[in-house]
Amino acid sequence: MRALEINISGYRNLKKISVNPGSGVNFIYGRNAQGKTNLIESIWMFTGARSFRGAKDSEVVGFNEDFAKLEGKFFIENRKQNISVFFGNGKRKVFLNDISQIYPTKIIGKFRVVLFSPLQLSLVSGGPEKRRKFIDAAICQLKPTYISHISSYNKILRQRNALLKNFCLDSTRDFLEVLDEKLSHTGAILIRERLNYLELLKKESLRFYSEISDNSEIMDINYIPSFSKNISYESDFKLIKNEIMLKLEKSKNSDIKSGFTSFGPHKDELDMFIDGKKVRLFGSQGQQRSAALCLKLAEASVLKESLNDSPVILLDDVMSELDEFRRNYLVNKITNNQVFITDCNSDMYKKFKNGKLFEVDNGFIREVHRI
Ligand SMILES: Nc1ncnc2c1ncn2[C@@H]1O[C@H](COP(=O)(O)OP(=O)(O)OP(=O)(O)O)[C@@H](O)[C@H]1O
Ligand SMILES: [Mg+2]
């Protein structure tokens, strides 16, 4: 999978531009506030998802423009395909191969992208909910049916919490038992899927981390269920379900007191270690950044295996806090995917052996040819 040509007009500060990216690394440099992240965001928009910066559709239209237009030619599913995205009047309109789509989200799953931006650092340094969200979103990319399991789990959880808050009658106790059975069943489905996915992710991220650190550091990842210490990758569905049931039963009285379900997949944690120390607590800035980056690269690798096609990798502002070796690794060693990397530092391109170079200056983009 790769972008062949991207035409942009009226998008944020970007001028009317046309970019022909290479199939390998595309290194985009420029001073602060010139439009590098805007370019990355515009490429992201072809996925059909919302802006990764949390921007509303009306906010990506240039300040003095009425609408923004993104037109791209891609190589997807072994053939050339076009995607166009228009933003105007606070709305988004999407065309796939010149056919208008009823909903903009209709194109989700066509152009696959894995993104790393400074916002992703919270994957390592933030609270456990960031990591749970990351795994769940990554599984959804592989198995769209997983979304319905998450929604069912959340629905049952909301019902159980509402019941706990108003707990008084004996009849409520019977209903609680019904909900506990449902919650542990759906919860076990989530845990089993997460464990399966993590096994694949772990293998790839450990390999990336070892390579990016020049084999000097070892990364590790562990899934920590909130409800039992007896769960591992080998645990079968039945065991997981039983463990959740047992914990729900044991914590029933304290849950009634707090009005909240205190154990289950919504409380599980994903611990990351470097050389045996928790990265979140003891990792340096560069180690935290490298760990988050390796998770994203691993996500792309797992996705590639399942799609039999490589997703495009977008790396925005990833270089700061990384040493020479790690920077060099990023621009020269990721060879299986089309990659877009931004950086403020133009010296980097001297070490850049393959791929294309682009300079972003005041919303203009020009390809820089090496002599
Ligand atoms: N809707 C918009 N219309 C016009 N300009 C906008 C819009 N939204 C943002 N900008 C401007 O785009 C400029 C470039 O932003 P961008 O985030 O792409 O910079 P950058 O090159 O990534 O810089 P940095 O190196 O600091 O990350 C900013 O100065 C911002 O004010
Ligand atoms: Mg930026």
PDB file of N, CA and C in Angstrom, residues 121-213:
ATOM      1  N   LEU A 121       3.177   9.829  22.655  1.00  0.00           N
ATOM      2  CA  LEU A 121       4.095   9.582  23.770  1.00  0.00           C
ATOM      3  C   LEU A 121       3.340   9.170  25.026  1.00  0.00           C
ATOM      4  N   SER A 122       2.098   9.641  25.127  1.00  0.00           N
ATOM      5  CA  SER A 122       1.297   9.298  26.303  1.00  0.00           C
ATOM      6  C   SER A 122       1.002   7.797  26.360  1.00  0.00           C
ATOM      7  N   LEU A 123       1.238   7.114  25.244  1.00  0.00           N
ATOM      8  CA  LEU A 123       1.107   5.654  25.212  1.00  0.00           C
ATOM      9  C   LEU A 123       2.007   5.002  26.269  1.00  0.00           C
ATOM     10  N   VAL A 124       3.178   5.614  26.444  1.00  0.00           N
ATOM     11  CA  VAL A 124       4.134   5.077  27.407  1.00  0.00           C
ATOM     12  C   VAL A 124       4.074   5.852  28.721  1.00  0.00           C
ATOM     13  N   SER A 125       4.001   7.188  28.617  1.00  0.00           N
ATOM     14  CA  SER A 125       4.109   7.991  29.840  1.00  0.00           C
ATOM     15  C   SER A 125       2.756   8.234  30.512  1.00  0.00           C
ATOM     16  N   GLY A 126       1.651   8.022  29.797  1.00  0.00           N
ATOM     17  CA  GLY A 126       0.334   8.318  30.349  1.00  0.00           C
ATOM     18  C   GLY A 126      -0.252   7.177  31.178  1.00  0.00           C
ATOM     19  N   GLY A 127      -1.499   7.330  31.551  1.00  0.00           N
ATOM     20  CA  GLY A 127      -2.183   6.331  32.373  1.00  0.00           C
ATOM     21  C   GLY A 127      -2.545   5.071  31.593  1.00  0.00           C
ATOM     22  N   PRO A 128      -2.977   4.005  32.301  1.00  0.00           N
ATOM     23  CA  PRO A 128      -3.267   2.721  31.653  1.00  0.00           C
ATOM     24  C   PRO A 128      -4.359   2.785  30.583  1.00  0.00           C
ATOM     25  N   GLU A 129      -5.282   3.758  30.707  1.00  0.00           N
ATOM     26  CA  GLU A 129      -6.377   3.823  29.728  1.00  0.00           C
ATOM     27  C   GLU A 129      -5.841   4.098  28.327  1.00  0.00           C
ATOM     28  N   LYS A 130      -4.710   4.833  28.242  1.00  0.00           N
ATOM     29  CA  LYS A 130      -4.099   5.112  26.918  1.00  0.00           C
ATOM     30  C   LYS A 130      -3.658   3.810  26.259  1.00  0.00           C
ATOM     31  N   ARG A 131      -3.056   2.925  27.058  1.00  0.00           N
ATOM     32  CA  ARG A 131      -2.548   1.663  26.498  1.00  0.00           C
ATOM     33  C   ARG A 131      -3.697   0.715  26.162  1.00  0.00           C
ATOM     34  N   ARG A 132      -4.729   0.706  27.008  1.00  0.00           N
ATOM     35  CA  ARG A 132      -5.894  -0.145  26.697  1.00  0.00           C
ATOM     36  C   ARG A 132      -6.526   0.316  25.383  1.00  0.00           C
ATOM     37  N   LYS A 133      -6.632   1.638  25.232  1.00  0.00           N
ATOM     38  CA  LYS A 133      -7.222   2.196  24.013  1.00  0.00           C
ATOM     39  C   LYS A 133      -6.392   1.820  22.794  1.00  0.00           C
ATOM     40  N   PHE A 134      -5.086   1.875  22.968  1.00  0.00           N
ATOM     41  CA  PHE A 134      -4.171   1.545  21.860  1.00  0.00           C
ATOM     42  C   PHE A 134      -4.362   0.095  21.417  1.00  0.00           C
ATOM     43  N   ILE A 135      -4.350  -0.843  22.377  1.00  0.00           N
ATOM     44  CA  ILE A 135      -4.504  -2.261  21.993  1.00  0.00           C
ATOM     45  C   ILE A 135      -5.864  -2.462  21.348  1.00  0.00           C
ATOM     46  N   ASP A 136      -6.909  -1.901  21.973  1.00  0.00           N
ATOM     47  CA  ASP A 136      -8.253  -2.123  21.437  1.00  0.00           C
ATOM     48  C   ASP A 136      -8.382  -1.576  20.017  1.00  0.00           C
ATOM     49  N   ALA A 137      -7.816  -0.374  19.792  1.00  0.00           N
ATOM     50  CA  ALA A 137      -7.900   0.218  18.445  1.00  0.00           C
ATOM     51  C   ALA A 137      -7.114  -0.635  17.449  1.00  0.00           C
ATOM     52  N   ALA A 138      -5.967  -1.134  17.875  1.00  0.00           N
ATOM     53  CA  ALA A 138      -5.142  -1.948  16.970  1.00  0.00           C
ATOM     54  C   ALA A 138      -5.865  -3.254  16.622  1.00  0.00           C
ATOM     55  N   ILE A 139      -6.532  -3.863  17.616  1.00  0.00           N
ATOM     56  CA  ILE A 139      -7.272  -5.108  17.332  1.00  0.00           C
ATOM     57  C   ILE A 139      -8.436  -4.825  16.373  1.00  0.00           C
ATOM     58  N   CYS A 140      -9.100  -3.682  16.575  1.00  0.00           N
ATOM     59  CA  CYS A 140     -10.225  -3.323  15.691  1.00  0.00           C
ATOM     60  C   CYS A 140      -9.772  -3.233  14.235  1.00  0.00           C
ATOM     61  N   GLN A 141      -8.535  -2.758  14.026  1.00  0.00           N
ATOM     62  CA  GLN A 141      -8.013  -2.672  12.646  1.00  0.00           C
ATOM     63  C   GLN A 141      -7.921  -4.058  12.010  1.00  0.00           C
ATOM     64  N   LEU A 142      -7.576  -5.043  12.848  1.00  0.00           N
ATOM     65  CA  LEU A 142      -7.413  -6.407  12.328  1.00  0.00           C
ATOM     66  C   LEU A 142      -8.739  -7.143  12.248  1.00  0.00           C
ATOM     67  N   LYS A 143      -9.562  -6.923  13.288  1.00  0.00           N
ATOM     68  CA  LYS A 143     -10.827  -7.652  13.397  1.00  0.00           C
ATOM     69  C   LYS A 143     -11.948  -6.678  13.679  1.00  0.00           C
ATOM     70  N   PRO A 144     -12.603  -6.184  12.659  1.00  0.00           N
ATOM     71  CA  PRO A 144     -13.660  -5.194  12.886  1.00  0.00           C
ATOM     72  C   PRO A 144     -14.755  -5.682  13.849  1.00  0.00           C
ATOM     73  N   THR A 145     -14.972  -7.019  13.978  1.00  0.00           N
ATOM     74  CA  THR A 145     -16.021  -7.521  14.878  1.00  0.00           C
ATOM     75  C   THR A 145     -15.693  -7.246  16.349  1.00  0.00           C
ATOM     76  N   TYR A 146     -14.414  -6.978  16.622  1.00  0.00           N
ATOM     77  CA  TYR A 146     -14.004  -6.698  18.011  1.00  0.00           C
ATOM     78  C   TYR A 146     -14.721  -5.451  18.555  1.00  0.00           C
ATOM     79  N   ILE A 147     -15.048  -4.508  17.638  1.00  0.00           N
ATOM     80  CA  ILE A 147     -15.733  -3.270  18.061  1.00  0.00           C
ATOM     81  C   ILE A 147     -17.044  -3.612  18.763  1.00  0.00           C
ATOM     82  N   SER A 148     -17.780  -4.610  18.226  1.00  0.00           N
ATOM     83  CA  SER A 148     -19.080  -4.927  18.828  1.00  0.00           C
ATOM     84  C   SER A 148     -18.883  -5.565  20.215  1.00  0.00           C
ATOM     85  N   HIS A 149     -17.792  -6.307  20.407  1.00  0.00           N
ATOM     86  CA  HIS A 149     -17.533  -6.868  21.741  1.00  0.00           C
ATOM     87  C   HIS A 149     -17.221  -5.760  22.754  1.00  0.00           C
ATOM     88  N   ILE A 150     -16.468  -4.753  22.293  1.00  0.00           N
ATOM     89  CA  ILE A 150     -16.161  -3.637  23.202  1.00  0.00           C
ATOM     90  C   ILE A 150     -17.449  -2.903  23.566  1.00  0.00           C
ATOM     91  N   SER A 151     -18.297  -2.639  22.562  1.00  0.00           N
ATOM     92  CA  SER A 151     -19.541  -1.915  22.878  1.00  0.00           C
ATOM     93  C   SER A 151     -20.420  -2.733  23.812  1.00  0.00           C
ATOM     94  N   SER A 152     -20.514  -4.067  23.596  1.00  0.00           N
ATOM     95  CA  SER A 152     -21.345  -4.864  24.514  1.00  0.00           C
ATOM     96  C   SER A 152     -20.778  -4.806  25.922  1.00  0.00           C
ATOM     97  N   TYR A 153     -19.440  -4.954  26.024  1.00  0.00           N
ATOM     98  CA  TYR A 153     -18.834  -4.941  27.361  1.00  0.00           C
ATOM     99  C   TYR A 153     -19.151  -3.619  28.066  1.00  0.00           C
ATOM    100  N   ASN A 154     -18.958  -2.506  27.337  1.00  0.00           N
ATOM    101  CA  ASN A 154     -19.191  -1.191  27.953  1.00  0.00           C
ATOM    102  C   ASN A 154     -20.652  -1.001  28.355  1.00  0.00           C
ATOM    103  N   LYS A 155     -21.552  -1.560  27.545  1.00  0.00           N
ATOM    104  CA  LYS A 155     -22.984  -1.437  27.850  1.00  0.00           C
ATOM    105  C   LYS A 155     -23.314  -2.207  29.138  1.00  0.00           C
ATOM    106  N   ILE A 156     -22.813  -3.449  29.231  1.00  0.00           N
ATOM    107  CA  ILE A 156     -23.082  -4.257  30.431  1.00  0.00           C
ATOM    108  C   ILE A 156     -22.447  -3.602  31.667  1.00  0.00           C
ATOM    109  N   LEU A 157     -21.248  -3.059  31.457  1.00  0.00           N
ATOM    110  CA  LEU A 157     -20.552  -2.392  32.564  1.00  0.00           C
ATOM    111  C   LEU A 157     -21.364  -1.194  33.072  1.00  0.00           C
ATOM    112  N   ARG A 158     -21.912  -0.418  32.134  1.00  0.00           N
ATOM    113  CA  ARG A 158     -22.730   0.746  32.530  1.00  0.00           C
ATOM    114  C   ARG A 158     -23.958   0.280  33.308  1.00  0.00           C
ATOM    115  N   GLN A 159     -24.572  -0.826  32.833  1.00  0.00           N
ATOM    116  CA  GLN A 159     -25.772  -1.355  33.518  1.00  0.00           C
ATOM    117  C   GLN A 159     -25.403  -1.805  34.932  1.00  0.00           C
ATOM    118  N   ARG A 160     -24.262  -2.500  35.041  1.00  0.00           N
ATOM    119  CA  ARG A 160     -23.851  -3.022  36.355  1.00  0.00           C
ATOM    120  C   ARG A 160     -23.550  -1.859  37.312  1.00  0.00           C
ATOM    121  N   ASN A 161     -22.847  -0.836  36.804  1.00  0.00           N
ATOM    122  CA  ASN A 161     -22.522   0.304  37.654  1.00  0.00           C
ATOM    123  C   ASN A 161     -23.786   1.035  38.111  1.00  0.00           C
ATOM    124  N   ALA A 162     -24.760   1.160  37.193  1.00  0.00           N
ATOM    125  CA  ALA A 162     -26.019   1.829  37.543  1.00  0.00           C
ATOM    126  C   ALA A 162     -26.734   1.032  38.638  1.00  0.00           C
ATOM    127  N   LEU A 163     -26.686  -0.304  38.499  1.00  0.00           N
ATOM    128  CA  LEU A 163     -27.339  -1.172  39.479  1.00  0.00           C
ATOM    129  C   LEU A 163     -26.651  -1.072  40.850  1.00  0.00           C
ATOM    130  N   LEU A 164     -25.311  -1.023  40.820  1.00  0.00           N
ATOM    131  CA  LEU A 164     -24.554  -0.928  42.075  1.00  0.00           C
ATOM    132  C   LEU A 164     -24.903   0.350  42.825  1.00  0.00           C
ATOM    133  N   LYS A 165     -25.099   1.423  42.065  1.00  0.00           N
ATOM    134  CA  LYS A 165     -25.400   2.725  42.679  1.00  0.00           C
ATOM    135  C   LYS A 165     -26.770   2.721  43.354  1.00  0.00           C
ATOM    136  N   ASN A 166     -27.693   1.940  42.792  1.00  0.00           N
ATOM    137  CA  ASN A 166     -29.055   1.912  43.353  1.00  0.00           C
ATOM    138  C   ASN A 166     -29.361   0.591  44.020  1.00  0.00           C
ATOM    139  N   PHE A 167     -28.328  -0.041  44.540  1.00  0.00           N
ATOM    140  CA  PHE A 167     -28.506  -1.378  45.077  1.00  0.00           C
ATOM    141  C   PHE A 167     -29.277  -1.346  46.394  1.00  0.00           C
ATOM    142  N   CYS A 168     -30.430  -2.063  46.472  1.00  0.00           N
ATOM    143  CA  CYS A 168     -31.145  -2.127  47.746  1.00  0.00           C
ATOM    144  C   CYS A 168     -31.964  -3.406  47.889  1.00  0.00           C
ATOM    145  N   LEU A 169     -32.653  -3.820  46.828  1.00  0.00           N
ATOM    146  CA  LEU A 169     -33.594  -4.934  46.981  1.00  0.00           C
ATOM    147  C   LEU A 169     -32.979  -6.288  46.684  1.00  0.00           C
ATOM    148  N   ASP A 170     -33.638  -7.361  47.160  1.00  0.00           N
ATOM    149  CA  ASP A 170     -33.178  -8.725  46.869  1.00  0.00           C
ATOM    150  C   ASP A 170     -33.243  -9.038  45.385  1.00  0.00           C
ATOM    151  N   SER A 171     -34.270  -8.473  44.710  1.00  0.00           N
ATOM    152  CA  SER A 171     -34.415  -8.717  43.274  1.00  0.00           C
ATOM    153  C   SER A 171     -33.223  -8.150  42.510  1.00  0.00           C
ATOM    154  N   THR A 172     -32.642  -7.080  43.058  1.00  0.00           N
ATOM    155  CA  THR A 172     -31.478  -6.467  42.428  1.00  0.00           C
ATOM    156  C   THR A 172     -30.312  -7.443  42.448  1.00  0.00           C
ATOM    157  N   ARG A 173     -30.239  -8.234  43.547  1.00  0.00           N
ATOM    158  CA  ARG A 173     -29.138  -9.205  43.667  1.00  0.00           C
ATOM    159  C   ARG A 173     -29.208 -10.239  42.532  1.00  0.00           C
ATOM    160  N   ASP A 174     -30.437 -10.682  42.208  1.00  0.00           N
ATOM    161  CA  ASP A 174     -30.591 -11.649  41.103  1.00  0.00           C
ATOM    162  C   ASP A 174     -30.131 -11.034  39.791  1.00  0.00           C
ATOM    163  N   PHE A 175     -30.521  -9.783  39.574  1.00  0.00           N
ATOM    164  CA  PHE A 175     -30.168  -9.118  38.321  1.00  0.00           C
ATOM    165  C   PHE A 175     -28.645  -8.928  38.246  1.00  0.00           C
ATOM    166  N   LEU A 176     -28.044  -8.660  39.401  1.00  0.00           N
ATOM    167  CA  LEU A 176     -26.588  -8.496  39.444  1.00  0.00           C
ATOM    168  C   LEU A 176     -25.897  -9.789  39.005  1.00  0.00           C
ATOM    169  N   GLU A 177     -26.442 -10.919  39.427  1.00  0.00           N
ATOM    170  CA  GLU A 177     -25.861 -12.207  39.026  1.00  0.00           C
ATOM    171  C   GLU A 177     -25.913 -12.395  37.509  1.00  0.00           C
ATOM    172  N   VAL A 178     -27.052 -11.985  36.933  1.00  0.00           N
ATOM    173  CA  VAL A 178     -27.197 -12.091  35.470  1.00  0.00           C
ATOM    174  C   VAL A 178     -26.144 -11.213  34.783  1.00  0.00           C
ATOM    175  N   LEU A 179     -26.001  -9.998  35.307  1.00  0.00           N
ATOM    176  CA  LEU A 179     -25.030  -9.082  34.686  1.00  0.00           C
ATOM    177  C   LEU A 179     -23.600  -9.571  34.868  1.00  0.00           C
ATOM    178  N   ASP A 180     -23.301 -10.164  36.023  1.00  0.00           N
ATOM    179  CA  ASP A 180     -21.945 -10.674  36.279  1.00  0.00           C
ATOM    180  C   ASP A 180     -21.584 -11.775  35.287  1.00  0.00           C
ATOM    181  N   GLU A 181     -22.576 -12.620  35.021  1.00  0.00           N
ATOM    182  CA  GLU A 181     -22.353 -13.709  34.050  1.00  0.00           C
ATOM    183  C   GLU A 181     -22.045 -13.109  32.656  1.00  0.00           C
ATOM    184  N   LYS A 182     -22.856 -12.111  32.276  1.00  0.00           N
ATOM    185  CA  LYS A 182     -22.660 -11.482  30.954  1.00  0.00           C
ATOM    186  C   LYS A 182     -21.326 -10.735  30.889  1.00  0.00           C
ATOM    187  N   LEU A 183     -21.022 -10.022  31.994  1.00  0.00           N
ATOM    188  CA  LEU A 183     -19.794  -9.213  32.007  1.00  0.00           C
ATOM    189  C   LEU A 183     -18.555 -10.098  31.940  1.00  0.00           C
ATOM    190  N   SER A 184     -18.596 -11.228  32.664  1.00  0.00           N
ATOM    191  CA  SER A 184     -17.402 -12.082  32.638  1.00  0.00           C
ATOM    192  C   SER A 184     -17.267 -12.784  31.290  1.00  0.00           C
ATOM    193  N   HIS A 185     -18.404 -13.097  30.660  1.00  0.00           N
ATOM    194  CA  HIS A 185     -18.346 -13.732  29.337  1.00  0.00           C
ATOM    195  C   HIS A 185     -17.733 -12.773  28.306  1.00  0.00           C
ATOM    196  N   THR A 186     -18.298 -11.555  28.223  1.00  0.00           N
ATOM    197  CA  THR A 186     -17.788 -10.581  27.240  1.00  0.00           C
ATOM    198  C   THR A 186     -16.385 -10.129  27.620  1.00  0.00           C
ATOM    199  N   GLY A 187     -16.158  -9.982  28.927  1.00  0.00           N
ATOM    200  CA  GLY A 187     -14.823  -9.581  29.411  1.00  0.00           C
ATOM    201  C   GLY A 187     -13.774 -10.591  28.984  1.00  0.00           C
ATOM    202  N   ALA A 188     -14.114 -11.893  29.081  1.00  0.00           N
ATOM    203  CA  ALA A 188     -13.158 -12.941  28.707  1.00  0.00           C
ATOM    204  C   ALA A 188     -12.858 -12.902  27.210  1.00  0.00           C
ATOM    205  N   ILE A 189     -13.871 -12.526  26.408  1.00  0.00           N
ATOM    206  CA  ILE A 189     -13.626 -12.400  24.954  1.00  0.00           C
ATOM    207  C   ILE A 189     -12.575 -11.289  24.715  1.00  0.00           C
ATOM    208  N   LEU A 190     -12.765 -10.152  25.418  1.00  0.00           N
ATOM    209  CA  LEU A 190     -11.821  -9.034  25.245  1.00  0.00           C
ATOM    210  C   LEU A 190     -10.406  -9.442  25.653  1.00  0.00           C
ATOM    211  N   ILE A 191     -10.314 -10.078  26.835  1.00  0.00           N
ATOM    212  CA  ILE A 191      -8.979 -10.456  27.342  1.00  0.00           C
ATOM    213  C   ILE A 191      -8.302 -11.444  26.391  1.00  0.00           C
ATOM    214  N   ARG A 192      -9.081 -12.441  25.922  1.00  0.00           N
ATOM    215  CA  ARG A 192      -8.491 -13.457  25.034  1.00  0.00           C
ATOM    216  C   ARG A 192      -7.947 -12.785  23.755  1.00  0.00           C
ATOM    217  N   GLU A 193      -8.726 -11.858  23.191  1.00  0.00           N
ATOM    218  CA  GLU A 193      -8.278 -11.150  21.980  1.00  0.00           C
ATOM    219  C   GLU A 193      -7.051 -10.292  22.273  1.00  0.00           C
ATOM    220  N   ARG A 194      -7.060  -9.621  23.415  1.00  0.00           N
ATOM    221  CA  ARG A 194      -5.914  -8.768  23.762  1.00  0.00           C
ATOM    222  C   ARG A 194      -4.653  -9.602  23.941  1.00  0.00           C
ATOM    223  N   LEU A 195      -4.791 -10.755  24.608  1.00  0.00           N
ATOM    224  CA  LEU A 195      -3.618 -11.618  24.823  1.00  0.00           C
ATOM    225  C   LEU A 195      -3.071 -12.129  23.488  1.00  0.00           C
ATOM    226  N   ASN A 196      -3.976 -12.521  22.591  1.00  0.00           N
ATOM    227  CA  ASN A 196      -3.540 -12.996  21.267  1.00  0.00           C
ATOM    228  C   ASN A 196      -2.782 -11.899  20.527  1.00  0.00           C
ATOM    229  N   TYR A 197      -3.373 -10.692  20.547  1.00  0.00           N
ATOM    230  CA  TYR A 197      -2.760  -9.592  19.817  1.00  0.00           C
ATOM    231  C   TYR A 197      -1.407  -9.221  20.434  1.00  0.00           C
ATOM    232  N   LEU A 198      -1.388  -9.172  21.773  1.00  0.00           N
ATOM    233  CA  LEU A 198      -0.149  -8.773  22.450  1.00  0.00           C
ATOM    234  C   LEU A 198       1.014  -9.708  22.173  1.00  0.00           C
ATOM    235  N   GLU A 199       0.691 -10.978  22.026  1.00  0.00           N
ATOM    236  CA  GLU A 199       1.746 -11.951  21.738  1.00  0.00           C
ATOM    237  C   GLU A 199       2.453 -11.572  20.424  1.00  0.00           C
ATOM    238  N   LEU A 200       1.659 -11.160  19.432  1.00  0.00           N
ATOM    239  CA  LEU A 200       2.229 -10.761  18.139  1.00  0.00           C
ATOM    240  C   LEU A 200       2.963  -9.418  18.264  1.00  0.00           C
ATOM    241  N   LEU A 201       2.299  -8.482  18.956  1.00  0.00           N
ATOM    242  CA  LEU A 201       2.869  -7.130  19.107  1.00  0.00           C
ATOM    243  C   LEU A 201       4.184  -7.162  19.871  1.00  0.00           C
ATOM    244  N   LYS A 202       4.209  -8.002  20.911  1.00  0.00           N
ATOM    245  CA  LYS A 202       5.377  -8.083  21.782  1.00  0.00           C
ATOM    246  C   LYS A 202       6.597  -8.543  20.985  1.00  0.00           C
ATOM    247  N   LYS A 203       6.391  -9.590  20.212  1.00  0.00           N
ATOM    248  CA  LYS A 203       7.501 -10.149  19.438  1.00  0.00           C
ATOM    249  C   LYS A 203       8.108  -9.069  18.531  1.00  0.00           C
ATOM    250  N   GLU A 204       7.241  -8.316  17.853  1.00  0.00           N
ATOM    251  CA  GLU A 204       7.720  -7.302  16.916  1.00  0.00           C
ATOM    252  C   GLU A 204       8.320  -6.102  17.636  1.00  0.00           C
ATOM    253  N   SER A 205       7.678  -5.628  18.705  1.00  0.00           N
ATOM    254  CA  SER A 205       8.212  -4.425  19.355  1.00  0.00           C
ATOM    255  C   SER A 205       9.548  -4.709  20.041  1.00  0.00           C
ATOM    256  N   LEU A 206       9.708  -5.922  20.575  1.00  0.00           N
ATOM    257  CA  LEU A 206      10.985  -6.274  21.209  1.00  0.00           C
ATOM    258  C   LEU A 206      12.105  -6.293  20.171  1.00  0.00           C
ATOM    259  N   ARG A 207      11.746  -6.796  18.991  1.00  0.00           N
ATOM    260  CA  ARG A 207      12.750  -6.829  17.911  1.00  0.00           C
ATOM    261  C   ARG A 207      13.115  -5.399  17.494  1.00  0.00           C
ATOM    262  N   PHE A 208      12.098  -4.528  17.294  1.00  0.00           N
ATOM    263  CA  PHE A 208      12.389  -3.150  16.897  1.00  0.00           C
ATOM    264  C   PHE A 208      13.224  -2.445  17.964  1.00  0.00           C
ATOM    265  N   TYR A 209      12.858  -2.680  19.241  1.00  0.00           N
ATOM    266  CA  TYR A 209      13.590  -1.970  20.297  1.00  0.00           C
ATOM    267  C   TYR A 209      15.045  -2.413  20.353  1.00  0.00           C
ATOM    268  N   SER A 210      15.250  -3.681  20.186  1.00  0.00           N
ATOM    269  CA  SER A 210      16.612  -4.186  20.218  1.00  0.00           C
ATOM    270  C   SER A 210      17.416  -3.577  19.061  1.00  0.00           C
ATOM    271  N   GLU A 211      16.802  -3.466  17.875  1.00  0.00           N
ATOM    272  CA  GLU A 211      17.507  -2.902  16.724  1.00  0.00           C
ATOM    273  C   GLU A 211      17.773  -1.405  16.895  1.00  0.00           C
ATOM    274  N   ILE A 212      16.758  -0.678  17.376  1.00  0.00           N
ATOM    275  CA  ILE A 212      16.923   0.781  17.466  1.00  0.00           C
ATOM    276  C   ILE A 212      17.931   1.167  18.557  1.00  0.00           C
ATOM    277  N   SER A 213      18.096   0.283  19.556  1.00  0.00           N
ATOM    278  CA  SER A 213      19.053   0.597  20.628  1.00  0.00           C
ATOM    279  C   SER A 213      20.406  -0.077  20.369  1.00  0.00           C
TER     280      SER A 213
END
